[in-house]
Structures are given as structure tokens and as C-alpha cells.
Coordinates of C-alpha atoms in Angstrom, one line a residue:
X14 CA -35.4 10.7 106.6
X15 CA -37.1 12.5 103.7
X16 CA -40.1 11.9 101.4
X17 CA -40.0 13.2 97.9
X18 CA -43.3 13.5 95.9
X19 CA -43.7 14.3 92.2
X20 CA -47.2 15.4 91.3
X21 CA -47.4 15.2 87.5
X22 CA -50.4 15.7 85.2
X23 CA -50.7 11.9 84.8
X24 CA -48.9 10.2 87.7
X25 CA -48.0 10.9 91.3
X26 CA -44.7 9.4 92.4
X27 CA -43.3 9.1 95.9
X28 CA -40.1 7.9 97.4
X29 CA -38.7 7.6 101.0
X30 CA -35.0 8.2 101.3
X31 CA -32.6 7.8 104.2
X32 CA -29.6 9.9 103.1
X33 CA -28.8 8.7 99.6
X34 CA -30.5 5.3 100.1
X35 CA -33.9 4.7 98.5
X36 CA -36.1 2.9 101.1
X37 CA -39.4 2.7 99.2
X38 CA -41.1 4.0 96.0
X39 CA -44.5 4.0 94.4
X40 CA -46.4 5.4 91.4
X41 CA -50.1 6.1 91.4
X42 CA -52.4 8.0 89.0
X43 CA -52.8 11.7 89.7
X44 CA -56.4 12.4 90.8
X45 CA -58.5 15.4 90.0
X46 CA -58.6 16.0 93.7
X47 CA -54.8 16.2 94.2
X48 CA -55.1 15.3 97.8
X49 CA -56.4 11.8 97.2
X50 CA -53.5 10.8 94.9
X51 CA -50.9 12.2 97.3
X52 CA -52.4 10.4 100.3
X53 CA -52.5 7.1 98.4
X54 CA -48.9 7.5 97.4
X55 CA -47.8 8.6 100.9
X56 CA -49.7 5.7 102.5
X57 CA -48.0 3.2 100.2
X58 CA -44.4 4.3 100.8
X59 CA -44.9 4.8 104.5
X60 CA -46.3 1.3 104.9
X61 CA -43.7 -0.3 102.6
X62 CA -40.9 1.4 104.5
X63 CA -42.4 0.9 107.9
X64 CA -41.5 4.6 108.4
X65 CA -42.1 6.4 111.7
X66 CA -43.5 9.7 110.3
X67 CA -42.3 11.4 113.4
X68 CA -38.7 10.9 112.2
X69 CA -39.2 12.8 109.0
X70 CA -37.0 15.8 108.4
X71 CA -39.1 17.1 105.5
X72 CA -41.4 16.4 102.6
X73 CA -40.2 17.7 99.2
X74 CA -42.8 18.1 96.5
X75 CA -42.2 18.7 92.8
X76 CA -45.2 19.6 90.6
X77 CA -46.0 20.6 87.1
X78 CA -49.5 21.5 88.2
X79 CA -49.2 25.2 87.4
X80 CA -47.3 24.7 84.2
X81 CA -49.9 22.3 83.0
X82 CA -52.7 24.8 83.9
X83 CA -51.0 27.4 81.6
X84 CA -50.4 24.9 78.8
X85 CA -54.0 23.6 78.9
X86 CA -55.5 27.1 79.6
X87 CA -57.5 25.8 82.6
X88 CA -58.3 27.0 86.1
X89 CA -56.8 30.4 85.3
X90 CA -58.3 33.5 86.9
X91 CA -59.4 36.5 85.0
X92 CA -56.5 38.9 85.7
X93 CA -56.0 42.7 85.5
X94 CA -52.6 44.2 84.7
X95 CA -51.8 47.8 85.8
X96 CA -48.6 49.2 84.3
X97 CA -47.0 52.4 85.6
X98 CA -45.0 54.2 82.9
X99 CA -47.1 56.8 81.0
X100 CA -46.4 58.6 78.8
X101 CA -43.8 55.9 77.9
X102 CA -44.5 52.3 76.8
X103 CA -47.8 53.0 75.0
X104 CA -46.6 51.3 71.8
X105 CA -46.1 48.0 73.6
X106 CA -49.2 47.5 75.9
X107 CA -49.5 44.7 78.5
X108 CA -50.1 41.2 76.9
X109 CA -48.9 42.5 73.5
X110 CA -46.9 39.3 72.8
X111 CA -49.4 36.8 74.3
X112 CA -51.1 34.1 72.3
X113 CA -54.6 35.3 71.5
X114 CA -56.4 32.4 73.1
X115 CA -54.5 32.8 76.4
X116 CA -55.0 36.5 76.5
X117 CA -58.7 35.9 76.0
X118 CA -58.9 33.5 78.9
X119 CA -57.4 36.1 81.2
X120 CA -59.7 38.8 79.7
X121 CA -57.3 41.5 78.3
X122 CA -58.0 43.7 81.3
X123 CA -54.9 46.0 80.9
X124 CA -54.4 49.5 82.2
X125 CA -51.7 52.1 81.7
X126 CA -51.0 54.7 84.4
X127 CA -48.5 57.4 85.2
X128 CA -45.4 56.5 87.1
X129 CA -42.3 54.4 86.4
X130 CA -38.6 55.2 86.5
X131 CA -35.7 55.6 84.2
X132 CA -32.7 53.2 84.3
X133 CA -31.0 55.6 86.7
X134 CA -33.9 55.9 89.1
X135 CA -35.3 59.2 87.8
X136 CA -39.1 59.4 87.7
X137 CA -40.7 59.1 84.2
X138 CA -43.8 60.8 85.6
X139 CA -45.3 61.4 89.0
X140 CA -47.3 58.6 90.7
X141 CA -51.1 59.5 90.8
X142 CA -53.0 57.6 93.5
X143 CA -56.3 58.9 92.3
X144 CA -55.6 57.4 88.9
X145 CA -54.9 54.0 90.4
X146 CA -58.0 54.3 92.6
X147 CA -60.1 55.0 89.5
X148 CA -58.6 52.0 87.6
X149 CA -59.2 49.7 90.6
X150 CA -62.8 50.8 90.9
X151 CA -63.2 49.7 87.2
X152 CA -61.5 46.4 88.0
X153 CA -63.7 45.9 91.0
X154 CA -66.8 46.5 88.9
X155 CA -65.7 43.6 86.6
X156 CA -65.5 41.2 89.6
X157 CA -61.7 40.7 89.1
X158 CA -59.7 39.8 92.1
X159 CA -56.3 38.9 90.6
X160 CA -54.1 41.9 89.8
X161 CA -50.6 42.2 88.5
X162 CA -48.8 45.5 88.9
X163 CA -45.7 46.4 86.9
X164 CA -43.7 49.6 86.7
X165 CA -40.9 50.6 84.3
X166 CA -37.5 49.8 85.9
X167 CA -39.2 48.7 89.2
X168 CA -36.2 46.5 90.0
X169 CA -34.2 49.8 90.2
X170 CA -37.0 51.5 92.3
X171 CA -40.1 49.5 93.4
X172 CA -41.6 52.4 95.2
X173 CA -44.5 53.1 92.8
X174 CA -45.5 49.4 92.6
X175 CA -45.7 49.3 96.3
X176 CA -47.7 52.5 96.5
X177 CA -50.1 51.3 93.7
X178 CA -50.6 48.0 95.7
X179 CA -51.6 50.0 98.8
X180 CA -54.2 52.0 96.8
X181 CA -55.5 48.8 95.2
X182 CA -56.0 47.3 98.7
X183 CA -58.0 50.3 99.8
X184 CA -60.5 49.5 97.1
X185 CA -60.1 45.7 97.0
X186 CA -58.8 44.5 100.4
X187 CA -58.8 40.8 99.5
X188 CA -57.2 41.2 96.1
X189 CA -54.5 38.7 95.0
X190 CA -51.8 41.2 94.0
X191 CA -48.5 40.3 92.4
X192 CA -45.8 43.0 92.0
X193 CA -43.5 42.5 89.1
X194 CA -40.5 43.7 91.1
X195 CA -40.8 40.6 93.3
X196 CA -40.5 38.2 90.4
X197 CA -38.6 39.4 87.4
X198 CA -35.5 41.3 86.4
X199 CA -35.0 44.5 84.4
X200 CA -36.9 43.7 81.1
X201 CA -40.3 45.2 81.4
X202 CA -42.3 42.8 79.2
X203 CA -40.7 39.6 80.6
X204 CA -41.1 40.8 84.2
X205 CA -44.7 41.9 83.6
X206 CA -45.6 38.7 81.8
X207 CA -44.3 36.7 84.7
X208 CA -46.3 38.8 87.2
X209 CA -49.5 38.3 85.1
X210 CA -49.0 34.5 85.0
X211 CA -48.3 34.4 88.7
X212 CA -51.5 36.5 89.4
X213 CA -53.7 34.3 87.3
X214 CA -52.5 31.2 89.1
X215 CA -52.7 32.4 92.7
X216 CA -56.1 30.9 93.5
X217 CA -55.1 27.6 92.0
X218 CA -51.8 27.7 93.9
X219 CA -53.6 28.4 97.2
X220 CA -56.0 25.4 96.7
X221 CA -53.2 23.1 95.6
X222 CA -50.9 23.9 98.5
X223 CA -53.8 23.5 100.9
X224 CA -54.4 20.1 99.3
X225 CA -50.7 19.2 99.9
X226 CA -51.0 20.2 103.5
X227 CA -54.2 18.3 103.9
X228 CA -52.6 15.2 102.5
X229 CA -49.7 15.4 105.0
X230 CA -52.1 16.1 107.9
X231 CA -54.1 13.0 106.9
X232 CA -51.0 11.0 107.3
X233 CA -50.1 12.7 110.7
X234 CA -47.0 14.2 109.1
X235 CA -45.8 17.3 110.8
X236 CA -42.5 17.7 109.0
X237 CA -42.1 20.9 107.0
X238 CA -43.2 20.8 103.3
X239 CA -41.2 22.3 100.5
X240 CA -41.9 22.7 96.8
X241 CA -39.2 22.7 94.1
X242 CA -38.6 25.8 92.0
X243 CA -37.1 26.2 88.5
X244 CA -33.5 26.8 89.7
X245 CA -33.4 23.4 91.3
X246 CA -33.7 24.6 94.9
X247 CA -36.7 24.4 97.3
X248 CA -39.1 27.0 98.6
X249 CA -41.5 26.9 101.6
X250 CA -45.0 25.7 100.6
X251 CA -46.6 28.9 101.8
X252 CA -44.2 31.0 99.7
X253 CA -45.0 28.8 96.7
X254 CA -48.7 29.5 97.2
X255 CA -47.9 33.2 96.7
X256 CA -45.4 32.7 93.8
X257 CA -46.6 29.6 91.8
X258 CA -44.8 31.0 88.6
X259 CA -41.5 30.0 90.3
X260 CA -42.4 26.4 89.8
X261 CA -42.5 26.8 86.0
X262 CA -39.9 24.4 84.4
X263 CA -39.2 22.9 87.8
X264 CA -40.2 19.5 86.5
X265 CA -37.5 19.4 83.7
X266 CA -35.0 20.9 86.2
X267 CA -35.7 18.1 88.7
X268 CA -35.4 15.6 85.9
X269 CA -32.0 17.0 84.8
X270 CA -30.7 17.0 88.4
X271 CA -32.0 13.5 89.0
X272 CA -30.5 12.1 85.7
X273 CA -27.2 13.7 86.6
X274 CA -27.3 12.1 90.1
X275 CA -28.4 8.7 88.9
X276 CA -26.1 8.4 85.9
X277 CA -23.1 10.2 87.4
X278 CA -22.4 11.8 84.0
X279 CA -21.2 15.3 83.5
X280 CA -22.5 15.7 79.9
X281 CA -25.8 14.1 78.7
X282 CA -29.0 14.7 76.8
X283 CA -32.0 14.1 79.1
X284 CA -35.6 13.6 77.7
X285 CA -38.4 14.1 80.2
X286 CA -41.6 12.6 78.7
X287 CA -44.5 13.8 80.8
X288 CA -48.2 13.2 80.5
X289 CA -48.7 16.8 79.1
X290 CA -45.4 18.3 77.8
X291 CA -42.1 16.6 76.8
X292 CA -38.9 18.5 77.7
X293 CA -35.4 18.0 76.5
X294 CA -32.3 19.4 78.1

């Protein structure tokens, strides 16, 4: 037995499934306090299906919460970005291709430091911990707690990103740090942008996942909770709290997979009309 929950910007949907059989469904407005809407939806499907919550194998949650936060420019944390790569990359600083209003919300707190690697793993320049420490002191003085760290070709060698994070934690022990090497691939700007977006959403993600867990606890559900990611697979809820950016486009992905399952068609155009964005695939 499984419960699936879709927390959208407008509605929260829930379904109880036994194998491929739908046992109960409901739709309820999404509440500002996410927990209330989920509890209401859960209570409805549990009561309608007369489900013994102890028999649940898992609760799968799909949410556009973090995508909507970026689209609407709300609940985003001021975020600092430290890039390791000097003297290279100066002509394309962090956030160079961001919309102005989004960059302003995050604060344009960008820093370039020495480090980075070439495509074959050779150092561009030596890592300087004192340089990172000085940058972090400035970040601390601004009251910023969300930090993205990127390094040129860090997917080839992530050593400098890891070292930079260690120095940052010496100055800011409780900082929410995202390393670009844990998220993206080779391209510097794309990987760095993903890291910055992840960092600015970490606080929201922690609160949202806590709300999900609170809702399950309120219904005495002890089954593991999973959150869908943008490749159509699931991730542990705690992992999602650390990497909310991986939920981007998970809503449309879920819709495509669901439409394929329900229609049994190999080729189709699917339109997902949400309360905030509309996606076509």
C-alpha cells in the first residue's frame, strides 16, 4: 500500500494505491502552512479507504513548492557565491546571466578566489585558505548564512570545493553550504547557477520537509517519505531538504509519466496546467 501526494501551488492531491489499483483520491486547496493541507488530504483518503496506516510501505510526495518559490521570487535566502578559479573566469562572474530582479533578491554577493582545475586535473592556481577565510568573514558581516561554492572543473577534481567548505565552516559553523560538484556536471555557469539556486532554497526546503514529516506524524504514519526529483525517480525526504533544486521540473516529469501510464500511449503531447506555471512536453 502506498500514498501519493502532490503539493502544488494551488491544490494538494492525494491518492491511496494498492499495487496499480486506486483505492481513494482527494483534492484540497494548498494552505500557506503546507502541513494543514497535507493533513486534510491524508485524513480524507485514509478515512475513505479505511486504510490501516501501519500497512503503508511508503509515502511519495511530489511538489512544485521550490520551483514556485523561484518563479515568484519569494522565500529565497540572500546567498553568497564563492568561485574558485582566479586568474581565470573573470570575464564571466557569478550570476552574470541571471535576471536582474532575481539577482537582486539574492543580493549579488559574489566572490572570486584562487583555485580551480584545468580539464585534465591540473591546478589553475593554488588554493589559498586565508583568502577564503577573509571572504567568509565579509559574508559573516553581512549576516548571510546560505553559501554556494563552485570551482572550475570541480567534477574532475572537487578537492578545492571541499577545502573551501571546511574553511567556511571554521568561520560560519552553521552555514548552509552547497558545493557545485554535488549537483551539476562539467559546465561552470550551469553548475554554479544550480548550486546558487539550491543554496537560496535550503531554509525553505528544511521547513517544507519538516512540515511534510509533521503531517505524517499527525496521522501516525511511520512509513518512509520520499520526494520526487526531476528525472522521474524518488529521493529520501532528508536528502531533498539538502538538495531542493533536484525537485525542479519534477512536477512536469510526474505529469508526463502519469499521462503515459494512464493513456498507455508511446507518443503524445502532454499539457500540465498548474496554478503557477503551465508546462508542455
